[in-house]
CSV table of C-alpha atoms in Angstrom, one decimal:
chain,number,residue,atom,x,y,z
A,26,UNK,CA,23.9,-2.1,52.5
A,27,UNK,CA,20.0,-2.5,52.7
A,28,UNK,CA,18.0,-0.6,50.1
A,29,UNK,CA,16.7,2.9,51.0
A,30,UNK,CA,12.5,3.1,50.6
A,31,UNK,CA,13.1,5.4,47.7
A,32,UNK,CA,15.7,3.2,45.9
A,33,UNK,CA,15.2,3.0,42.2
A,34,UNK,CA,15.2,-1.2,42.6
A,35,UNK,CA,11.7,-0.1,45.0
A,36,UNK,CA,10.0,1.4,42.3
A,37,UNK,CA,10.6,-1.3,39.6
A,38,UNK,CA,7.6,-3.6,40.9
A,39,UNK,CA,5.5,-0.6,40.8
A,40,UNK,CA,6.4,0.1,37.5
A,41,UNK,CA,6.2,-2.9,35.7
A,42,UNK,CA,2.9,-3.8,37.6
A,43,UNK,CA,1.5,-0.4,35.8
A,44,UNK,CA,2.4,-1.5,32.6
A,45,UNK,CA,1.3,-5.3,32.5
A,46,UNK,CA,-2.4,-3.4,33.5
A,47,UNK,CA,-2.0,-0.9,31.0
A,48,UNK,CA,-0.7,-3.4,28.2
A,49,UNK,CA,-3.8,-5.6,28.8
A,50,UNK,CA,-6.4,-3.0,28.6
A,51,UNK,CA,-7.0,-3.6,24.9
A,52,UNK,CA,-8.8,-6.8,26.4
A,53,UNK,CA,-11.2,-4.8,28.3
A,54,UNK,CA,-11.7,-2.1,26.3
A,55,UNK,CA,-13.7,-4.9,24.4
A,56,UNK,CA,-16.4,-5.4,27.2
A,57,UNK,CA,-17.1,-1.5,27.1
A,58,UNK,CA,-17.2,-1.1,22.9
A,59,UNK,CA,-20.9,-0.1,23.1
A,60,UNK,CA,-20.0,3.2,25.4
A,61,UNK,CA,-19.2,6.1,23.9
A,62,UNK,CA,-15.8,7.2,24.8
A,63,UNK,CA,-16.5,10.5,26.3
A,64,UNK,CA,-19.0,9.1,28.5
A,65,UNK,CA,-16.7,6.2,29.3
A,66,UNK,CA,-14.0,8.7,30.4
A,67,UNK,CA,-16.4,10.5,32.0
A,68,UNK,CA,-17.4,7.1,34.6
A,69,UNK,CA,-13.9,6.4,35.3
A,70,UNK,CA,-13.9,9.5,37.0
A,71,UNK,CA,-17.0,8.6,38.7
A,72,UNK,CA,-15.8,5.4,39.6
A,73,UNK,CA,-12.1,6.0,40.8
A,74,UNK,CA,-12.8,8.7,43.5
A,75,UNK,CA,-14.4,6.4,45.8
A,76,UNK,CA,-12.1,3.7,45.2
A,77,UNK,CA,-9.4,6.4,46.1
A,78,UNK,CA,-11.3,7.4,49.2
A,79,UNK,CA,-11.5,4.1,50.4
A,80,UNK,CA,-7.9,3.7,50.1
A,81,UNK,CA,-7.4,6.6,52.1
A,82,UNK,CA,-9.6,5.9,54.7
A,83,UNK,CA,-7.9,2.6,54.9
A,84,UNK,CA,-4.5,3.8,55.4
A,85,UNK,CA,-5.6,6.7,57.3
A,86,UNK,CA,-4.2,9.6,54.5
A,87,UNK,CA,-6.4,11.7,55.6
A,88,UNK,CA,-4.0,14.5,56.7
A,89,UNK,CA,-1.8,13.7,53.8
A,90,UNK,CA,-4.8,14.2,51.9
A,91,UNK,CA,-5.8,17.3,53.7
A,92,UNK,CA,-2.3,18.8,53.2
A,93,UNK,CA,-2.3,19.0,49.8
A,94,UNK,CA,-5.7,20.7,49.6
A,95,UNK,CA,-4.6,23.3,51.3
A,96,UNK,CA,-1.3,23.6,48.9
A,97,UNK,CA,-2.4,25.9,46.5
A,98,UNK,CA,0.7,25.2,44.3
A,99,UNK,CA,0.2,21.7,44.4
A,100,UNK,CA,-3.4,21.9,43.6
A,101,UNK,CA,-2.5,23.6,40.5
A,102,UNK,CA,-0.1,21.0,39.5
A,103,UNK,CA,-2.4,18.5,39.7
A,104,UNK,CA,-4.9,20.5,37.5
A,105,UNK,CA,-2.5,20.4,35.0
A,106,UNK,CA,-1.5,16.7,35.6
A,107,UNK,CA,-5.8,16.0,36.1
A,108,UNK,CA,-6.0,17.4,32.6
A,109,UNK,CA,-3.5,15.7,31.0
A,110,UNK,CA,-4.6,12.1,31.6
A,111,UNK,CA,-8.1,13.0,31.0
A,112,UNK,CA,-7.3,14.0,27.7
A,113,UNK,CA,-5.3,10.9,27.4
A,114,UNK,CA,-7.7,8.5,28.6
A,115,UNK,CA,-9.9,9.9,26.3
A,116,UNK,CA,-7.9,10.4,23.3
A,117,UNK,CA,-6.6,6.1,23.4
A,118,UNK,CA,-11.1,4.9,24.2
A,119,UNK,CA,-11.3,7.0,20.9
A,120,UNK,CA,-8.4,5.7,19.0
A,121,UNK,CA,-9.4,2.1,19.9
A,122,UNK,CA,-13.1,2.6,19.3
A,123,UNK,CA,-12.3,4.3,15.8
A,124,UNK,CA,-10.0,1.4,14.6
A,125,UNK,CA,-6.9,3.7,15.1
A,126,UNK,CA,-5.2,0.5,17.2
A,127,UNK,CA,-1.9,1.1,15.0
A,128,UNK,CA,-2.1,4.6,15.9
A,129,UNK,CA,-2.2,4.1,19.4
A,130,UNK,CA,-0.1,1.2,20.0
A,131,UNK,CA,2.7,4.0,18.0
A,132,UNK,CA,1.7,7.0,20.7
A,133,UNK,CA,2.7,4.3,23.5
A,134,UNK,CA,6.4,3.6,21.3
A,135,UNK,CA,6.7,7.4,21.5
A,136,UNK,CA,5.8,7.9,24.8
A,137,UNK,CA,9.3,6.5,26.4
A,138,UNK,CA,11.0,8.5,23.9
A,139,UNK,CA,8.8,11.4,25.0
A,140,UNK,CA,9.3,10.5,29.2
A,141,UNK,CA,13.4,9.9,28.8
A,142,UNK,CA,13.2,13.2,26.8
A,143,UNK,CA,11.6,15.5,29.0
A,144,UNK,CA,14.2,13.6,31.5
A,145,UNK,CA,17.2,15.0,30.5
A,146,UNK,CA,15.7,18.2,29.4
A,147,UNK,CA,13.6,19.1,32.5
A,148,UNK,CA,15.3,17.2,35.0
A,149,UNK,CA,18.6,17.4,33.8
A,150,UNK,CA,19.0,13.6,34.1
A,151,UNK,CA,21.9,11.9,32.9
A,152,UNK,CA,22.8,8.8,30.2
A,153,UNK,CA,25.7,6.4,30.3
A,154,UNK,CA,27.1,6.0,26.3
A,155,UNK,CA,25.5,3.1,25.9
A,156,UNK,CA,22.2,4.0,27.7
A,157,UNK,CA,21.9,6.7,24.3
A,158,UNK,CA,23.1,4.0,21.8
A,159,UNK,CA,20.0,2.1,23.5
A,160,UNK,CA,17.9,5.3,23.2
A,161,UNK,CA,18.3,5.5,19.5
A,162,UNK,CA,18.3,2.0,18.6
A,163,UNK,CA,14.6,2.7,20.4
A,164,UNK,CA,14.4,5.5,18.3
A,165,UNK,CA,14.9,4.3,15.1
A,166,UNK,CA,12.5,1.4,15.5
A,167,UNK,CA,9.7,4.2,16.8
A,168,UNK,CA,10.9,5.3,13.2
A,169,UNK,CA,10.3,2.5,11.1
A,170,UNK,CA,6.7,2.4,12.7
A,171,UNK,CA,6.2,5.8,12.3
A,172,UNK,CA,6.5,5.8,8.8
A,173,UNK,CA,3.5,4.2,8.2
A,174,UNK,CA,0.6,5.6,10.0
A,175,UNK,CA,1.8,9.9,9.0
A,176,UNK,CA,-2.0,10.3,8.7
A,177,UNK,CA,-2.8,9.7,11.9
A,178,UNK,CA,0.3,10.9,14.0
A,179,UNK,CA,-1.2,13.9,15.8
A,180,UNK,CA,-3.1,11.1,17.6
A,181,UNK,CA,-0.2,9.4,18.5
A,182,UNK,CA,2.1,12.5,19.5
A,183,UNK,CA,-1.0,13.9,21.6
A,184,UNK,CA,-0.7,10.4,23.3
A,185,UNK,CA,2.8,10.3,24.1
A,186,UNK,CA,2.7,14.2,25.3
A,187,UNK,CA,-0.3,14.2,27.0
A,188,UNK,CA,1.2,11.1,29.3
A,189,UNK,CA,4.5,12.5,29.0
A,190,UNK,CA,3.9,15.9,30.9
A,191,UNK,CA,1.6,13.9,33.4
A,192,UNK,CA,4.3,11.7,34.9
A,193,UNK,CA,6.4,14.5,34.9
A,194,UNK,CA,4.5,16.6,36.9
A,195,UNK,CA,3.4,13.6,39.3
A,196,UNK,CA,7.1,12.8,39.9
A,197,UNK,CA,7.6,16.7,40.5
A,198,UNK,CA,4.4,17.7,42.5
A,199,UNK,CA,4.6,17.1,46.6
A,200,UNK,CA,2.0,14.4,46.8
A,201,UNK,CA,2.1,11.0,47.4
A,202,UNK,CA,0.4,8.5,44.8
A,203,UNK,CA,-2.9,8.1,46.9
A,204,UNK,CA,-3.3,11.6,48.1
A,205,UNK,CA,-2.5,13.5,44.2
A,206,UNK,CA,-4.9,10.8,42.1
A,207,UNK,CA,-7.6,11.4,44.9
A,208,UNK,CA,-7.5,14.8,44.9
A,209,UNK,CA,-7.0,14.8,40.6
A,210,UNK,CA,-10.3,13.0,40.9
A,211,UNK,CA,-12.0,16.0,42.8
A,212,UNK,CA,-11.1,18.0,40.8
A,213,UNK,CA,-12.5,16.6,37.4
A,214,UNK,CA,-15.4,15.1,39.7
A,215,UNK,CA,-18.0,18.1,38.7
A,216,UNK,CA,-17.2,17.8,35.2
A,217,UNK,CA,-17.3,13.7,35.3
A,218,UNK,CA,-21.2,14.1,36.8
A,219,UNK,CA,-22.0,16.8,33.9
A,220,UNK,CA,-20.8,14.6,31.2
A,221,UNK,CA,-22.6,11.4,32.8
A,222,UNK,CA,-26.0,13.7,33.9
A,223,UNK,CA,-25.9,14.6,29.9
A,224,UNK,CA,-25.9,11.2,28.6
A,225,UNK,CA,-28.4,10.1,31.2
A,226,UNK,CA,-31.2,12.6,29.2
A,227,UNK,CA,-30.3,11.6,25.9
A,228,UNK,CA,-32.6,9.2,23.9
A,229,UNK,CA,-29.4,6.2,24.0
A,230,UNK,CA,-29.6,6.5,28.1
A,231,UNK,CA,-26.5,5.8,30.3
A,232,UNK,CA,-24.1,2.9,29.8
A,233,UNK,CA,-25.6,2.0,33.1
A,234,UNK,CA,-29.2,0.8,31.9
A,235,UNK,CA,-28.0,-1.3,29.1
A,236,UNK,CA,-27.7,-4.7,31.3
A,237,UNK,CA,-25.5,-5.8,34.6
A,238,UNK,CA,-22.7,-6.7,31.8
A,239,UNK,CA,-22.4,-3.1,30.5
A,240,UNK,CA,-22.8,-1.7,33.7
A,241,UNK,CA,-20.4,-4.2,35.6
A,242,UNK,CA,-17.6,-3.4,33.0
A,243,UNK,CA,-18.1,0.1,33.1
A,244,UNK,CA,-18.0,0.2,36.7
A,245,UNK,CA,-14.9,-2.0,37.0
A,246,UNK,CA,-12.8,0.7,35.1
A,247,UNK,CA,-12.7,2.6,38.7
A,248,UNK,CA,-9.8,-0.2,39.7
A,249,UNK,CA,-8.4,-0.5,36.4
A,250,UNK,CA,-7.5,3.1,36.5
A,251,UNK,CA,-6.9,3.8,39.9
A,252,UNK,CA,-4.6,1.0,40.9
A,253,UNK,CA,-2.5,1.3,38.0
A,254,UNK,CA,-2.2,5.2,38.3
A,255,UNK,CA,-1.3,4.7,41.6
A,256,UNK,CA,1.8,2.3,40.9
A,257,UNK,CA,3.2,4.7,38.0
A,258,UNK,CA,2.7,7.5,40.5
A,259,UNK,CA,4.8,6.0,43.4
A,260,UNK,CA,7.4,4.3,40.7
A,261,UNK,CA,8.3,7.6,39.4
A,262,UNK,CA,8.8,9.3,42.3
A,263,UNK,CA,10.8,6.7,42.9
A,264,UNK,CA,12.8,5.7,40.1
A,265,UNK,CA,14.7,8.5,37.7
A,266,UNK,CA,12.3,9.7,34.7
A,267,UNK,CA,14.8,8.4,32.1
A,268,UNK,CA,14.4,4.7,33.2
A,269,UNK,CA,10.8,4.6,34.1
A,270,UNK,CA,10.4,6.1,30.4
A,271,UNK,CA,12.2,3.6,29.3
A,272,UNK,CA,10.3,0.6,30.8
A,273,UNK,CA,6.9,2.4,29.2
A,274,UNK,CA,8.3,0.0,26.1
A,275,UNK,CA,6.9,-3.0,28.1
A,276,UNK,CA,3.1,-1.5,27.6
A,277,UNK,CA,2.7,-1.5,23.4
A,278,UNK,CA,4.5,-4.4,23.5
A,279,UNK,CA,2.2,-6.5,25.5
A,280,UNK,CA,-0.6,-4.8,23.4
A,281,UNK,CA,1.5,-6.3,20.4
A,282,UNK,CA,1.7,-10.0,21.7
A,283,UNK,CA,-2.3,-9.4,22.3
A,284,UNK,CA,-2.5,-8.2,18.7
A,285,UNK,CA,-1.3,-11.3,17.2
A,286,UNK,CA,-2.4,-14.0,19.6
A,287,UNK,CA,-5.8,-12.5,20.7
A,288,UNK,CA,-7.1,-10.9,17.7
A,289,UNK,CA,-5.3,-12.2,14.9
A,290,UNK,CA,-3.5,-9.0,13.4
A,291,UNK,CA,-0.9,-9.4,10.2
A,292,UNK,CA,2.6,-9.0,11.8
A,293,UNK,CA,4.0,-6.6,9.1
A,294,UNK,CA,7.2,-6.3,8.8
A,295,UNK,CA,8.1,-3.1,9.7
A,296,UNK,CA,6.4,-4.2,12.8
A,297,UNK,CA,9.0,-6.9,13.0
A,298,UNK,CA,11.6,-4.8,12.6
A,299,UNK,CA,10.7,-2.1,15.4
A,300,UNK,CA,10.2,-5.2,17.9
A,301,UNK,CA,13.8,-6.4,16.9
A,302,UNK,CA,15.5,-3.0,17.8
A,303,UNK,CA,13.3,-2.1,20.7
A,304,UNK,CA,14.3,-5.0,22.6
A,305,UNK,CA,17.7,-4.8,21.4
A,306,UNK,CA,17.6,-1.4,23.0
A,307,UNK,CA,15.9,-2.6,26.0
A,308,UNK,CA,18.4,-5.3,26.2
A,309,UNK,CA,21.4,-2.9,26.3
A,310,UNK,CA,19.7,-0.8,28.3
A,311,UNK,CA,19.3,-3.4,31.1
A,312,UNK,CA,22.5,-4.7,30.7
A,313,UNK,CA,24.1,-0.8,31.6
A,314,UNK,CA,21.7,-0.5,34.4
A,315,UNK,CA,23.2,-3.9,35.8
A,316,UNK,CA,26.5,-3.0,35.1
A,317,UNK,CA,25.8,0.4,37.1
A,318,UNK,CA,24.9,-1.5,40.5
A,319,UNK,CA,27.4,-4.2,40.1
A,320,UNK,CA,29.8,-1.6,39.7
A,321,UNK,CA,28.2,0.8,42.8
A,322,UNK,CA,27.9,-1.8,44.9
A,323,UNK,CA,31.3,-2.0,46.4
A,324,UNK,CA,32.0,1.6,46.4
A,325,UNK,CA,28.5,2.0,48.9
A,326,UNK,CA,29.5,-1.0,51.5
């Protein structure tokens, strides 16, 4: 039996091609230290929507894209989801620019607990036996983390529920990935220009006059947040909320491998022993997931 276009299997490349983008951003982040993060956040936005309407102009979306303008229940929705990952986005550029790495890296541990959560709850999703006993292996390694870093864990829950709510209002909204980022990016497009036209009078000037390296990095975050946003978008429209919450683990982990090979962090051992039980959990999680299709398999031919 071939797979349907909306198969979960369709939406794991999108997925995990998200997160090896989003796991390596640490690396970039570096080339853009100099820029404050509100005015970072604030070129993004500035950058991404023409990226987006290129995309649609090359596909020809522009009645998919016309569609949803005229949805007034779906422009709403992606208000909310707009504001979410704004927040987001600027909420990790400050966390990283502050020296709050362990703080962040912790918000993106919570975040799948936070996705496979609002899952079940919202969604009214379902997990095998050993899908939980995989959930709170996960859970108690988030916990061992957690422990150390109380000070600064509004910035990680704001993190994970900022993110959390976003995906699961672009699963829910009726847009497809292209059309709902490019029309998210109208709608914070005025307040992107304010934010840049602000910095552009103040005494520092705009990241853009400080040399072609600034301004080429800066300018560069228009792919490294579209195409990315795009992926997550279509993967969990695809793929049930529980497991794409669950693959979010891949993210902090790469920013963990970057940690210790890149910049030469202490592996502590309560780090140590989050990594063991997380991918313990993500091993029996797998393994279930496996099991499932094996076991579906013969039942669909």
């Amino acid at each position: 039996m071939s797979r349907t276009p909306n198969s979960p299997a369709s939406g794991l490349p999108y997925a995990l091609g998200a997160h090896v983008v989003w796991g390596s951003m640490p690396l970039y982040l570096l080339l853009v230290q100099s820029v404050p993060p509100l005015e970072f956040v604030a070129w993004r936005l500035v950058f991404t929507l023409p990226l987006c309407l290129a995309f649609v102009a090359a596909t020809k979306g522009w009645g998919e894209l016309a569609a949803v303008l005229r949805n007034r229940r779906v422009l709403l929705t992606l208000l909310g989801s707009a504001s979410m990952v704004a927040v987001n986005w600027w909420l990790y550029v400050w966390a990283i620019h502050n020296g709050h790495i362990y703080a962040a890296s912790l918000g993106y541990y919570i975040l799948p607990l936070m996705m496979m959560l609002l899952g079940l709850v919202v969604l009214g999703e379902r997990l095998s036996r050993q899908q939980w006993a995989a959930v709170a292996l996960a859970g108690l390694g988030v916990g061992i983390l957690a422990v150390g870093a109380l000070t600064t864990m509004w910035l990680s829950v704001s993190m994970a529920v900022t993110f959390g709510v976003y995906g699961l209002l672009r699963k829910t909204v009726a847009a497809g990935a292209l059309a709902g980022l490019t029309v998210e990016s109208l709608i914070l497009y005025p307040v992107a220009l304010g934010i840049v036209g602000w910095y552009w009078i103040t005494p520092a000037g705009p990241a853009l006059a400080r040399g072609w390296g600034t301004a080429l990095a800066v300018a560069w975050s228009g792919p490294m947040t579209a195409i990315p946003l795009m992926m997550f978008a279509t993967a969990a429209r695809r793929m049930p909320y529980t497991v794409i919450g669950f693959l979010q683990f891949s993210s902090p982990t790469i920013v963990f491998v970057l940690g210790l090979t890149v910049f030469g962090e202490e592996l502590r051992p309560a780090q140590l022993a989050c990594y063991v039980l997380i991918w313990a959990a993500a091993a029996l999680f797998t393994w279930e997931l496996l099991r499932g299709r094996r076991v579906e398999r013969p039942v669909a031919a």
